Every structure is written in structure tokens, then in C-alpha cells.
PDB file of C-alpha atoms in Angstrom:
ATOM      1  CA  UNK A   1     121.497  76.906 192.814  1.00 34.00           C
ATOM      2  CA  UNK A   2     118.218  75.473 193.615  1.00 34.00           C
ATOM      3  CA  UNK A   3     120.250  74.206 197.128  1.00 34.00           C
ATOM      4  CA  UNK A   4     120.662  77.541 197.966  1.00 31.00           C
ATOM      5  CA  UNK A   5     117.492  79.339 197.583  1.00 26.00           C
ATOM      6  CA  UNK A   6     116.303  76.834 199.597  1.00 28.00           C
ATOM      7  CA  UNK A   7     118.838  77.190 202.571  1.00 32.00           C
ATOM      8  CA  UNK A   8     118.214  81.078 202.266  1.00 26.00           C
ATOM      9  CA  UNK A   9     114.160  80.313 202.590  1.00 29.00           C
ATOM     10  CA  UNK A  10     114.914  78.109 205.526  1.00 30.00           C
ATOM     11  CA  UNK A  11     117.361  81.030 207.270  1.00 35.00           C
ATOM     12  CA  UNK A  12     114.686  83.705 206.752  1.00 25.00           C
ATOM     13  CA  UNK A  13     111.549  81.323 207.629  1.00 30.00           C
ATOM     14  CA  UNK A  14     113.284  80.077 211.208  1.00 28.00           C
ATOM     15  CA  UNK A  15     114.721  83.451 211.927  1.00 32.00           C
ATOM     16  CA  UNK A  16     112.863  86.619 211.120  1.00 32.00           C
ATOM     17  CA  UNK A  17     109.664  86.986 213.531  1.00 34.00           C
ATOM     18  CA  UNK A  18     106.484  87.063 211.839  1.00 34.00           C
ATOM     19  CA  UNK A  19     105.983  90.583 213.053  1.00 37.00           C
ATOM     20  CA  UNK A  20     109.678  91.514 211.256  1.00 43.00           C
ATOM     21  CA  UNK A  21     109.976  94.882 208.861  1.00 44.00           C
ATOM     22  CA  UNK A  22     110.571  94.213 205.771  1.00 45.00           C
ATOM     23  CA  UNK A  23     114.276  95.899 206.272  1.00 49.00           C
ATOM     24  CA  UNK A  24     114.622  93.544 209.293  1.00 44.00           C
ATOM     25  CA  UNK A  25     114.195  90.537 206.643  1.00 43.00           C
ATOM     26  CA  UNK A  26     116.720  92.392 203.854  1.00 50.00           C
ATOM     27  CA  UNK A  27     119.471  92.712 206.735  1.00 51.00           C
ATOM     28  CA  UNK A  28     118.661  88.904 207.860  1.00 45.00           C
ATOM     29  CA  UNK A  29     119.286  87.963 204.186  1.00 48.00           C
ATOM     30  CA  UNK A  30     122.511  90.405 204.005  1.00 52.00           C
ATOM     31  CA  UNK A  31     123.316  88.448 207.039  1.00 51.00           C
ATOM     32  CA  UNK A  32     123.308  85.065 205.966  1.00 64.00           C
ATOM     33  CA  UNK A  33     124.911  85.718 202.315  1.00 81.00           C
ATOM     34  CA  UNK A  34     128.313  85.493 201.664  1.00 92.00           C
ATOM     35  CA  UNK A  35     129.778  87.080 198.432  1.00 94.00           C
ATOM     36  CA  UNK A  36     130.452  84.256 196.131  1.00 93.00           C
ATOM     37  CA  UNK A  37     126.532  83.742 197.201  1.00 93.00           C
ATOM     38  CA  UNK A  38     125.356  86.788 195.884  1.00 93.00           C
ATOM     39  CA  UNK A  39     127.639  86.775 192.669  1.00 93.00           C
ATOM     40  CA  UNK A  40     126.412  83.678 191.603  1.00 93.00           C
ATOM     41  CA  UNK A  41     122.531  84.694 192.404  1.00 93.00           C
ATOM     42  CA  UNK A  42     123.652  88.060 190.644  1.00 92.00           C
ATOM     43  CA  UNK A  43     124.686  86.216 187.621  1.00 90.00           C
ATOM     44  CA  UNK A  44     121.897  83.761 187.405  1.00 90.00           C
ATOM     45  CA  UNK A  45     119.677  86.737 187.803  1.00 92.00           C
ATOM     46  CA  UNK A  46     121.452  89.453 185.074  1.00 88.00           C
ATOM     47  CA  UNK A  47     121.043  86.154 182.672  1.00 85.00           C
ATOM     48  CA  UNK A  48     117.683  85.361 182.459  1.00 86.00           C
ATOM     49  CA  UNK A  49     117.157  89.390 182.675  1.00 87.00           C
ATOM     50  CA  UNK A  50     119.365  90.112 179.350  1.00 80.00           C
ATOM     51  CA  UNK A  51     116.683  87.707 177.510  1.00 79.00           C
ATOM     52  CA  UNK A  52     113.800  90.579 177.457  1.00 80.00           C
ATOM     53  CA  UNK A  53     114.642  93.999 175.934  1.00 81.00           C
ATOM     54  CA  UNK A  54     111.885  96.125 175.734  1.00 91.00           C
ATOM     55  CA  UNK A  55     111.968  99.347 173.734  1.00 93.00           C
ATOM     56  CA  UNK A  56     112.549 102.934 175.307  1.00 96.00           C
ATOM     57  CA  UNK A  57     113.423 106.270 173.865  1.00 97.00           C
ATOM     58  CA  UNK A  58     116.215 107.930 175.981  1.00 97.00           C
ATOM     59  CA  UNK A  59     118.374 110.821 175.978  1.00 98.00           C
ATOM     60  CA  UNK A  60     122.343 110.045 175.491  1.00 97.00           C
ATOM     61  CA  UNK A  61     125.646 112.147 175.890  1.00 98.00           C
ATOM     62  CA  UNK A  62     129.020 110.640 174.738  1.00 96.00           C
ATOM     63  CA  UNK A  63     132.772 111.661 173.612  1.00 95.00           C
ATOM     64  CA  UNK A  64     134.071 108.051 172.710  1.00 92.00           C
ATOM     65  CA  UNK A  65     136.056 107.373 169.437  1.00 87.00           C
ATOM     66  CA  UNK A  66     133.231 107.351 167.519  1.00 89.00           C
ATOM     67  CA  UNK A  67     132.292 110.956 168.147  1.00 94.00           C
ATOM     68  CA  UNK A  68     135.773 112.069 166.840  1.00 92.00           C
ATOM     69  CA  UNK A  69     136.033 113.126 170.553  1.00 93.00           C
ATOM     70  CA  UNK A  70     133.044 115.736 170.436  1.00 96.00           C
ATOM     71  CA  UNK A  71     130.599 115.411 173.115  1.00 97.00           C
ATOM     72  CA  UNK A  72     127.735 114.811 171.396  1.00 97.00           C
ATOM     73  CA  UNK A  73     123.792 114.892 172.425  1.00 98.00           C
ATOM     74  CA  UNK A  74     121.615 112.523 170.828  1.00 97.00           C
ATOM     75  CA  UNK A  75     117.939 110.971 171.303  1.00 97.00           C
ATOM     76  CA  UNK A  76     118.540 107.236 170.859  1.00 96.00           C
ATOM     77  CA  UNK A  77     115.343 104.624 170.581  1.00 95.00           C
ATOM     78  CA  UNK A  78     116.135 101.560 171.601  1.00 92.00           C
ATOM     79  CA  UNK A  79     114.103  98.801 170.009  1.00 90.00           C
ATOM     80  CA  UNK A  80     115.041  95.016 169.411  1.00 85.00           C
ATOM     81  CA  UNK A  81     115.926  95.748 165.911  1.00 83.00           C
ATOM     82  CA  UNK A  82     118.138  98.122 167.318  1.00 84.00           C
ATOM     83  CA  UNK A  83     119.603 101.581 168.319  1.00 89.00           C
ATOM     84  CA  UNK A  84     118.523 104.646 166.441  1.00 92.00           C
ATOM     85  CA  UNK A  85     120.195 107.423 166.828  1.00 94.00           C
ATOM     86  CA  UNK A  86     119.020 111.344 166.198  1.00 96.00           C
ATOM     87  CA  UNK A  87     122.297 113.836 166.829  1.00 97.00           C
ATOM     88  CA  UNK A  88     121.008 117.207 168.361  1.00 97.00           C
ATOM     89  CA  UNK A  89     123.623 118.859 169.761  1.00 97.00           C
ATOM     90  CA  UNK A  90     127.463 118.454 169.391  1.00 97.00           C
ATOM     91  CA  UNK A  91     129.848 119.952 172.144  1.00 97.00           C
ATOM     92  CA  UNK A  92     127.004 121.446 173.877  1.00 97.00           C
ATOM     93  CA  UNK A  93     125.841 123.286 170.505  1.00 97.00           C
ATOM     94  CA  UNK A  94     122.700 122.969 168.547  1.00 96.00           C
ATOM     95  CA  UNK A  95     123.114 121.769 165.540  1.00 96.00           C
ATOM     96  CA  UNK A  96     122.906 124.220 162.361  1.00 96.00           C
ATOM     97  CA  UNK A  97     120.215 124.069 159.827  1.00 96.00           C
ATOM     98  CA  UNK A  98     121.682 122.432 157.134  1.00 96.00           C
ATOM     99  CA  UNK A  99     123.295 119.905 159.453  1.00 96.00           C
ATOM    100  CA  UNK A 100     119.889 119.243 161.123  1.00 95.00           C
ATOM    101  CA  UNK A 101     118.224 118.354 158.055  1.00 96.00           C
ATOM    102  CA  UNK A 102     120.849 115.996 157.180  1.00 95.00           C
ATOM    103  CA  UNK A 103     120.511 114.134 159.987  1.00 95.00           C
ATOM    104  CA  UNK A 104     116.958 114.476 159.964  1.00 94.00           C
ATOM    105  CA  UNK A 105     117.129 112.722 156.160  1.00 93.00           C
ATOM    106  CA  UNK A 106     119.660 110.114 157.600  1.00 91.00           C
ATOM    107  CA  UNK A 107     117.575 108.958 160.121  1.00 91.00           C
ATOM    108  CA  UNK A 108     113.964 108.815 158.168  1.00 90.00           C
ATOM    109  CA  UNK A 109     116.598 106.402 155.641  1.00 88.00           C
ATOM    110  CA  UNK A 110     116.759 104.176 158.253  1.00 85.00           C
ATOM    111  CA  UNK A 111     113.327 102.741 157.905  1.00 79.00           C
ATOM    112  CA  UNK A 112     114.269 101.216 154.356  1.00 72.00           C
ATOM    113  CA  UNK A 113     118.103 100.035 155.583  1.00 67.00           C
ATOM    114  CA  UNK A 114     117.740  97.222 157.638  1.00 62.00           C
ATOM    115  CA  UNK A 115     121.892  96.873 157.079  1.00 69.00           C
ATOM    116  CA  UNK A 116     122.658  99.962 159.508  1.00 67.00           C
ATOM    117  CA  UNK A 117     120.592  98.424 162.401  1.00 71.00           C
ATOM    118  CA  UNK A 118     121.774  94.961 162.197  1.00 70.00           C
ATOM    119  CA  UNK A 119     125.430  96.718 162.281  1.00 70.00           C
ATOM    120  CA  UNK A 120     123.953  98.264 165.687  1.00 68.00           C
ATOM    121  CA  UNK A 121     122.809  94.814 166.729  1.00 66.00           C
ATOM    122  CA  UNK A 122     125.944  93.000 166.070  1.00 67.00           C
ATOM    123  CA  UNK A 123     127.613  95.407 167.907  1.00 68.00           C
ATOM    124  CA  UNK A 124     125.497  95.345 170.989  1.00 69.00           C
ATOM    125  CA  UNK A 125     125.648  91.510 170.536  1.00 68.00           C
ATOM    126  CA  UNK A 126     128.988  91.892 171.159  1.00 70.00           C
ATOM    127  CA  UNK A 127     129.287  93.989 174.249  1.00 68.00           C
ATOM    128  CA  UNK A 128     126.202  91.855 175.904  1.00 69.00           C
ATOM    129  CA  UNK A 129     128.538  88.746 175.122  1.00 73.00           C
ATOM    130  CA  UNK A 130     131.621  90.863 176.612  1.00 71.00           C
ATOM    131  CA  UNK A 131     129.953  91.751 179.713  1.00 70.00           C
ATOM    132  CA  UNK A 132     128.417  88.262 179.778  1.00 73.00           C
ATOM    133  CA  UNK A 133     131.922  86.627 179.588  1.00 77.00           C
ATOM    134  CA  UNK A 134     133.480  88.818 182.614  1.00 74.00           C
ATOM    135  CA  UNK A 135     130.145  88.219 185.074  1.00 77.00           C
ATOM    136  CA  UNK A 136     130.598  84.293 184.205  1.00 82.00           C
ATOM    137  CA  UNK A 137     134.127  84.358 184.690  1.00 84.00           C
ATOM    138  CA  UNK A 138     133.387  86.105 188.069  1.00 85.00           C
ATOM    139  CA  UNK A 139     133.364  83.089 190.249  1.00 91.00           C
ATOM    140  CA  UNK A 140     135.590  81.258 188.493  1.00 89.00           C
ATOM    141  CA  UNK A 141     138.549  83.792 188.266  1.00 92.00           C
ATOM    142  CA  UNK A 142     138.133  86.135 191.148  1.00 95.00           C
ATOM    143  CA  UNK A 143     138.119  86.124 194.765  1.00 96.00           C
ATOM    144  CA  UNK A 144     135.774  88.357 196.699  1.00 95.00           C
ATOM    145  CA  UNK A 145     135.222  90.410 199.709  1.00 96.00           C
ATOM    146  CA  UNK A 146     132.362  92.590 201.276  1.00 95.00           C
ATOM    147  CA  UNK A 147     133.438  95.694 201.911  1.00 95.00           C
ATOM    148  CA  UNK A 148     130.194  97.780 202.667  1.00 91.00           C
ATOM    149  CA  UNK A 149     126.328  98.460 202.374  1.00 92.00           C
ATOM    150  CA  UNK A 150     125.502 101.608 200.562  1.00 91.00           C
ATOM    151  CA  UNK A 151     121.605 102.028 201.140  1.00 90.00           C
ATOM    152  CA  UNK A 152     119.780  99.084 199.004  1.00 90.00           C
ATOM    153  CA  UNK A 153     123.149  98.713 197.501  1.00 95.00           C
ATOM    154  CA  UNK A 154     125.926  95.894 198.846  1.00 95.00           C
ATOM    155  CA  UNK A 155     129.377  96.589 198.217  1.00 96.00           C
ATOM    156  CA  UNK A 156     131.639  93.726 197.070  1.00 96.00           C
ATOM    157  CA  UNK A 157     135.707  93.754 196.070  1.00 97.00           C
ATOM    158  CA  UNK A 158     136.931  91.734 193.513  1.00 95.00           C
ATOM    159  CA  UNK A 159     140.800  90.411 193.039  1.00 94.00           C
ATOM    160  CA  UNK A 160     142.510  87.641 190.942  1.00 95.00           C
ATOM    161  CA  UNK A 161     141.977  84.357 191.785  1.00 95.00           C
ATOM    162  CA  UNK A 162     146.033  82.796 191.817  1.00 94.00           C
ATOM    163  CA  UNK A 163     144.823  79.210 191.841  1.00 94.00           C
ATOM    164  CA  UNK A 164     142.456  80.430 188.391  1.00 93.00           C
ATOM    165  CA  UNK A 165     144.701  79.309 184.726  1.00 92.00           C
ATOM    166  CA  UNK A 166     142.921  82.016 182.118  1.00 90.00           C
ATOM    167  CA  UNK A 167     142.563  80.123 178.633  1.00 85.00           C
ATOM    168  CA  UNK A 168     142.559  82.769 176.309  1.00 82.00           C
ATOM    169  CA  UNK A 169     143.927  86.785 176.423  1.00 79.00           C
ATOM    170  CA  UNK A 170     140.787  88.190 177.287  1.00 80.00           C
ATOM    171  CA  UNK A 171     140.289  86.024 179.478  1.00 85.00           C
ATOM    172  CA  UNK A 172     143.874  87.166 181.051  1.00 86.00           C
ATOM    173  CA  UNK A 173     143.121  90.638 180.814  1.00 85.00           C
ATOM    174  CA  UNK A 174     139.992  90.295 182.688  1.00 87.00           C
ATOM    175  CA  UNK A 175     141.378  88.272 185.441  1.00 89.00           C
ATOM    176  CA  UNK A 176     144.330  90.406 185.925  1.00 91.00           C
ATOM    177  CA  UNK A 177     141.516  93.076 186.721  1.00 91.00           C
ATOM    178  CA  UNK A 178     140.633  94.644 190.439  1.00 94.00           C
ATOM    179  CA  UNK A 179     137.453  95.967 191.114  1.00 94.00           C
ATOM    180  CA  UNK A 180     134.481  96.342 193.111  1.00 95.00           C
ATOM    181  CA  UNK A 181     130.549  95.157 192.339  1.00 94.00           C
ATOM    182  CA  UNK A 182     127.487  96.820 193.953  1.00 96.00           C
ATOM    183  CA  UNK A 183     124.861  94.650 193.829  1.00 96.00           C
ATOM    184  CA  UNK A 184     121.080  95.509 194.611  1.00 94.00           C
ATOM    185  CA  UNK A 185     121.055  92.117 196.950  1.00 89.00           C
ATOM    186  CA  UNK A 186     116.721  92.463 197.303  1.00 90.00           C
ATOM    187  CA  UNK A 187     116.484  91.716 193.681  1.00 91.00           C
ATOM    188  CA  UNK A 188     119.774  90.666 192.770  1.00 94.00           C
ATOM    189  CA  UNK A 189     120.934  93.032 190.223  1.00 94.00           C
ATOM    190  CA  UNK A 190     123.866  94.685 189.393  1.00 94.00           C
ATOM    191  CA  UNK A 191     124.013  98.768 189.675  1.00 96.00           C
ATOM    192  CA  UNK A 192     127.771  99.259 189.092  1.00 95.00           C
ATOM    193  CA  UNK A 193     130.506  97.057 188.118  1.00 92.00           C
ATOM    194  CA  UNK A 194     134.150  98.545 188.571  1.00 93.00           C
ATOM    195  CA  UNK A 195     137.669  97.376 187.199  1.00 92.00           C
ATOM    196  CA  UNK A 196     141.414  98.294 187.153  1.00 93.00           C
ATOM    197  CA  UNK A 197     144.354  96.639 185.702  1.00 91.00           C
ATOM    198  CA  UNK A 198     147.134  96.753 188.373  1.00 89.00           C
ATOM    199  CA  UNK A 199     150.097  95.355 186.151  1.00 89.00           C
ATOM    200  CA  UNK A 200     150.469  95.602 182.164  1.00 87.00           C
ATOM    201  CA  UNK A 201     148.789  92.480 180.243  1.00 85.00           C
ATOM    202  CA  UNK A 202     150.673  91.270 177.325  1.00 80.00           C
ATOM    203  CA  UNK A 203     150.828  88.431 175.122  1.00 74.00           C
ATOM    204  CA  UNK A 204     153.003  87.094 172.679  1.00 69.00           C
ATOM    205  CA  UNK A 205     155.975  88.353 174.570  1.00 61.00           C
ATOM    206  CA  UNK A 206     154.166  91.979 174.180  1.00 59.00           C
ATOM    207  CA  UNK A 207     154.746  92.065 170.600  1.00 60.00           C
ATOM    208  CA  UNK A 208     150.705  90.595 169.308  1.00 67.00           C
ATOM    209  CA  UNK A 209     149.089  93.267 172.007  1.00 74.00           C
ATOM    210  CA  UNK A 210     149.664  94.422 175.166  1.00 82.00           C
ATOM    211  CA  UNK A 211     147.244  96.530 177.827  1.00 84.00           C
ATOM    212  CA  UNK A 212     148.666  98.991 180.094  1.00 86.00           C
ATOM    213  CA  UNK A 213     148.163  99.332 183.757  1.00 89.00           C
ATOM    214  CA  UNK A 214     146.091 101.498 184.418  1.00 90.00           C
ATOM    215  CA  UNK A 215     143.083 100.550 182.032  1.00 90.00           C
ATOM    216  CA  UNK A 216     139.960 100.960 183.323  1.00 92.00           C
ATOM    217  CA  UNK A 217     136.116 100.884 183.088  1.00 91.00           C
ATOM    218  CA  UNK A 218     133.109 101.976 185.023  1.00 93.00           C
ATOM    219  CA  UNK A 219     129.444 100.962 184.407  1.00 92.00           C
ATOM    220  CA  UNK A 220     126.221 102.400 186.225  1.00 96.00           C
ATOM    221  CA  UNK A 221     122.728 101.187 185.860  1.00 95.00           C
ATOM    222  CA  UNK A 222     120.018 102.387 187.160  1.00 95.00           C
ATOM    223  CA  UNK A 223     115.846 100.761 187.780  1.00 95.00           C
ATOM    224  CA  UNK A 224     113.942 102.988 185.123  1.00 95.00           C
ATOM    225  CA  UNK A 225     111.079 100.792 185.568  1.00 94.00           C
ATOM    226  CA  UNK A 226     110.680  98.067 188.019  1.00 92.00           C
ATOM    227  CA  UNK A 227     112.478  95.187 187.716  1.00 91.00           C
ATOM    228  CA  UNK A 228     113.771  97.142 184.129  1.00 93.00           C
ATOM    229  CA  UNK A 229     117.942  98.247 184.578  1.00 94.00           C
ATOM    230  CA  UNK A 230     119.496 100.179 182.045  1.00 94.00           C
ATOM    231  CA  UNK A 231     123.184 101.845 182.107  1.00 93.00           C
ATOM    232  CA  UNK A 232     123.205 105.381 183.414  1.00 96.00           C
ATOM    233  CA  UNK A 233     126.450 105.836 183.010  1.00 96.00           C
ATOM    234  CA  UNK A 234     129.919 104.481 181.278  1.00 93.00           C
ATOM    235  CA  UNK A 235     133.440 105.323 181.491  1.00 93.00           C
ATOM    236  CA  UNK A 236     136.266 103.357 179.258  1.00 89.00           C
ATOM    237  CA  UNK A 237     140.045 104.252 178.792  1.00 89.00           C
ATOM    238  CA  UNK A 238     142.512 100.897 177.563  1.00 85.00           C
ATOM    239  CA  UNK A 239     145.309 101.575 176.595  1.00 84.00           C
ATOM    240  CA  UNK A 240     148.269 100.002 174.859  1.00 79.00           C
ATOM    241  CA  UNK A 241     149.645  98.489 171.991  1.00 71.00           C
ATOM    242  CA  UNK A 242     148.420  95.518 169.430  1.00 64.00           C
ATOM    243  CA  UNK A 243     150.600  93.953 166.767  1.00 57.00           C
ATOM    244  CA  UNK A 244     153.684  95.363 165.800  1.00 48.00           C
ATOM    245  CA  UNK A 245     153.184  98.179 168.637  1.00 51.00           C
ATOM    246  CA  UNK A 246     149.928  99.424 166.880  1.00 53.00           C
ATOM    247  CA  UNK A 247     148.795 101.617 169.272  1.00 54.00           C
ATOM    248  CA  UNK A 248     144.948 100.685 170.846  1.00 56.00           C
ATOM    249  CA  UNK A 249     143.145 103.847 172.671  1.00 61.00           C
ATOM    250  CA  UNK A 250     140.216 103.099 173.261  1.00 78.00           C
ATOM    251  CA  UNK A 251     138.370 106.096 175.570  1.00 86.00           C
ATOM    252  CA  UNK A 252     134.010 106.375 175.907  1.00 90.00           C
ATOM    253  CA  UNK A 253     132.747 108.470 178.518  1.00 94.00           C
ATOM    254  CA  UNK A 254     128.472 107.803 178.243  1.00 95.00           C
ATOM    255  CA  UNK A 255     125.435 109.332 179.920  1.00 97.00           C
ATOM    256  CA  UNK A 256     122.019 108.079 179.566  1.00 97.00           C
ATOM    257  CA  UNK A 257     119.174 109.836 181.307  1.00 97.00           C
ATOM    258  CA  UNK A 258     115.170 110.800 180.342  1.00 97.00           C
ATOM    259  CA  UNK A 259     114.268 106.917 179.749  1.00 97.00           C
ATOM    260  CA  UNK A 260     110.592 106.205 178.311  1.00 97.00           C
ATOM    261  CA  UNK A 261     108.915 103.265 177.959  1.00 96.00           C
ATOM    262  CA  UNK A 262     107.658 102.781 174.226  1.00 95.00           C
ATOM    263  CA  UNK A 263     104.539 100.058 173.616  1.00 93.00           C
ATOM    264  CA  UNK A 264     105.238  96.818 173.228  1.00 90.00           C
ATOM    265  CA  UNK A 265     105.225  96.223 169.247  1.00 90.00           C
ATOM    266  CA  UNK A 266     106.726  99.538 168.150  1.00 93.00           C
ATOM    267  CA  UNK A 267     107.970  99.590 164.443  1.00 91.00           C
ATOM    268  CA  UNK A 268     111.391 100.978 163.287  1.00 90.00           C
ATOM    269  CA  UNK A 269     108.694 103.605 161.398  1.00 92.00           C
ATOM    270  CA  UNK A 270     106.840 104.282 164.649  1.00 94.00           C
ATOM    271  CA  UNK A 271     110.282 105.142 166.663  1.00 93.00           C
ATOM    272  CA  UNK A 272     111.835 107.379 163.456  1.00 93.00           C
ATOM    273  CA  UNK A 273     108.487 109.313 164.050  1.00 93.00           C
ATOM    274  CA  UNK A 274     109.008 109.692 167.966  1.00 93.00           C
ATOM    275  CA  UNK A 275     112.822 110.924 167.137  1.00 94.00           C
ATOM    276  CA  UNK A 276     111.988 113.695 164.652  1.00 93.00           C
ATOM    277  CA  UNK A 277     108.997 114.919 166.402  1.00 87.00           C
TER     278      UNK A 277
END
């Protein structure tokens, strides 16, 4: 890695003119790059990134299974703790009184139940590690392509790597995805990561879980602060079958918009105050 930052420094240094825009040195760098290049910068940079998490208040819409399927509104602050939640508005309704005060009450519990966050954190924990597992798996499993610049944004298309043995079944499901990555290549950080399966995945001859083609997911992030990315948007639909043709639909459709910073240091009390003001 270290190699190639200083190749990169080298290319820029010997061929940009001192005079040289700024964009003239991003297209020299876009130049020189290839796409395994930028994954593995990508990677390297997402992973030290995912070590901070500072805390920010932010607006949220989502129909996913755990919404029953209603779209529902919520204010969510983020802390390190964890994600409270505040439910405002459910299929583009206010909420009534009575309903309001009881999630009013469940919230203000939250201060005294450290159980409910740490559920919340487990479950991020889980979907960090997820996402995690498919970026490092990138290089290893996929084969890739640039297809296109879209302003700051660089376009690149992922496939299945034949020569790449997957050693586990998520690790087949991911490879068997296609996709596309659009990397902010200044800073190295990923905007929106894409993926398809093009053929059913099954294991155990189909009868311990299969995943249809067809599955898909979507994730958007956006710079709310600089050098600060959080997802914008989310889209998830799998489905299939686990053991003995269980039936797995799993569907999330997410929005996240209105981000604010909150100080450094801010208590679980502090953040229950911000929601129910």
C-alpha cells in the first residue's frame, strides 16, 4: 500500500505543471489509477474511517420488516451507545395523542435501559461487519472495470472473479453478486455501492437456504460534514428460502436526510432531550 501512494506521488509530482488546476491534478490521478487501485485505497480508507462515529441527530423514513411494512417517520440520534429512535409519523400520518405519549414515555425509558441500546449496537455491529466482509472480499472475489466519471464521482463495475473458491455461503452469495461502486476517488470514499444476483445461490443442495436471482441492494452515502459520510439512502429485497423451504423476505427501503452534528460528549440523557423537544 505504502508502494503505491508513493508511485501515485511520483506520477502527480513529474507530471502535473506547477501552474496545474486543482481538477487538472484530480484527472492526472483518475488517469494513472486503475480500478483494483482505487478499491483497495477505497477499502483502506472506509476502514480506518468506520473507527470514529461521532453523534448526529437525523431525520429517517423506512418500510422494512420491522415497520410491519408502514412507512414510518422517525427522528433517530445516533450516538456511540447507540440509535435512538422517536416515531412521529407512520404512513405519512401524525401520530395520535395517546400514541404520541407512548412513545414519548418509551423513549425517556431509554435513559435507565442500557439493554435496548446495546440490542441497537449489536445490531449495527453486525451490518458494519457485513458491509466490512463484502468491501474486503472486493479484491479478492471480484473483477473490475471503469465504466464512467460522474462529476467527483468514478464509476466502477464489479463481476465474479472465476479463478476466486468462496469458503463459506455468504461468502458465495456475495461473490455470485454483479454490481457497480462509485467511489469519490479525491478522498477515497465510497458514495454508492450496488449489487445483483444473476443466478439463484443455494446450498446444501437448496434444501439449508437458497437466494433467488434477482436479490438486490442499493446503498447511498452522502458528505454531511467534511470528511464525515453517512447513508442517504438504502434499498434491500432477498429473497428465497432457508431450511426446510422456510421462506426468507427480507425487503428495507431507508431515507436519511436533516443530519446535525451533536457535541462531542453527548449523554444518552442529553440526546432523549433533543428528541422530545
Amino acid at each position: 500500500m505504502k508502494l503505491w501512494f508513493v508511485k501515485f506521488a511520483a506520477c502527480i509530482t513529474l507530471s502535473v505543471p506547477m501552474a496545474g488546476t486543482a481538477q487538472a491534478a484530480d484527472q492526472m490521478l483518475r488517469v494513472q489509477t486503475t480500478p483494483m487501485e482505487v478499491i483497495v485505497a477505497l477499502i483502506s480508507k472506509e476502514s480506518s474511517a468506520s473507527k470514529a462515529r461521532p453523534a448526529y441527530l437525523y431525520t429517517s423514513y423506512e418500510r422494512s420488516d420491522r415497520t410491519n411494512g408502514r412507512l414510518w417517520k422517525e427522528r433517530v440520534a445516533d450516538l456511540p451507545e447507540g440509535r435512538i429512535r422517536l416515531l412521529v409519523e407512520e404512513d405519512g400520518r401524525p401520530l395520535d395523542t395517546c400514541r404520541q405519549q407512548t412513545e414519548r414515555d418509551r423513549v425517556k425509558q431509554i435513559t435507565g435501559d442500557s439493554e435496548a441500546l446495546q440490542k441497537d449496537v449489536h445490531a449495527q455491529q453486525e451490518d458494519s461487519q457485513r458491509a466490512q466482509r463484502m468491501l474486503d472480499l472486493l479484491p479478492k472475489a471480484f473483477l473490475f472495470e471503469r465504466v464512467g466519471q460522474e462529476g467527483r464521482y468514478t464509476r466502477i463495475a464489479y463481476r465474479p472473479n472465476p479463478e476466486y473458491t468462496p469458503k463459506s455461503f455468504e461468502e458465495r452469495v456475495m461473490h455470485a453478486m454483479h454490481g457497480t461502486v462509485l467511489v469519490d476517488e479525491r478522498e477515497f470514499r465510497l458514495h454508492q455501492l450496488d449489487g445483483r444476483l444473476e443466478k439463484d445461490v443455494s446450498f446444501g443442495m437448496g434444501l439449508l437456504a437458497t437466494l433467488r436471482s434477482g436479490s438486490s441492494f442499493s446503498t447511498i452515502r452522502e458528505e454531511v460534514a467534511p470528511s464525515i459520510w453517512k447513508v442517504a439512502k438504502m434499498q434491500t429485497r432477498f429473497d428465497g428460502r432457508a431450511i426446510f423451504f422456510k421462506t426468507i423476505n427480507r425487503q428495507q427501503q431507508s431515507e436519511h436526510s436533516e443530519f446535525k452534528a451533536l457535541p462531542e460528549g453527548t449523554t444518552i440523557t442529553q440526546a432523549v432531550e433533543l428528541l422530545l423537544q
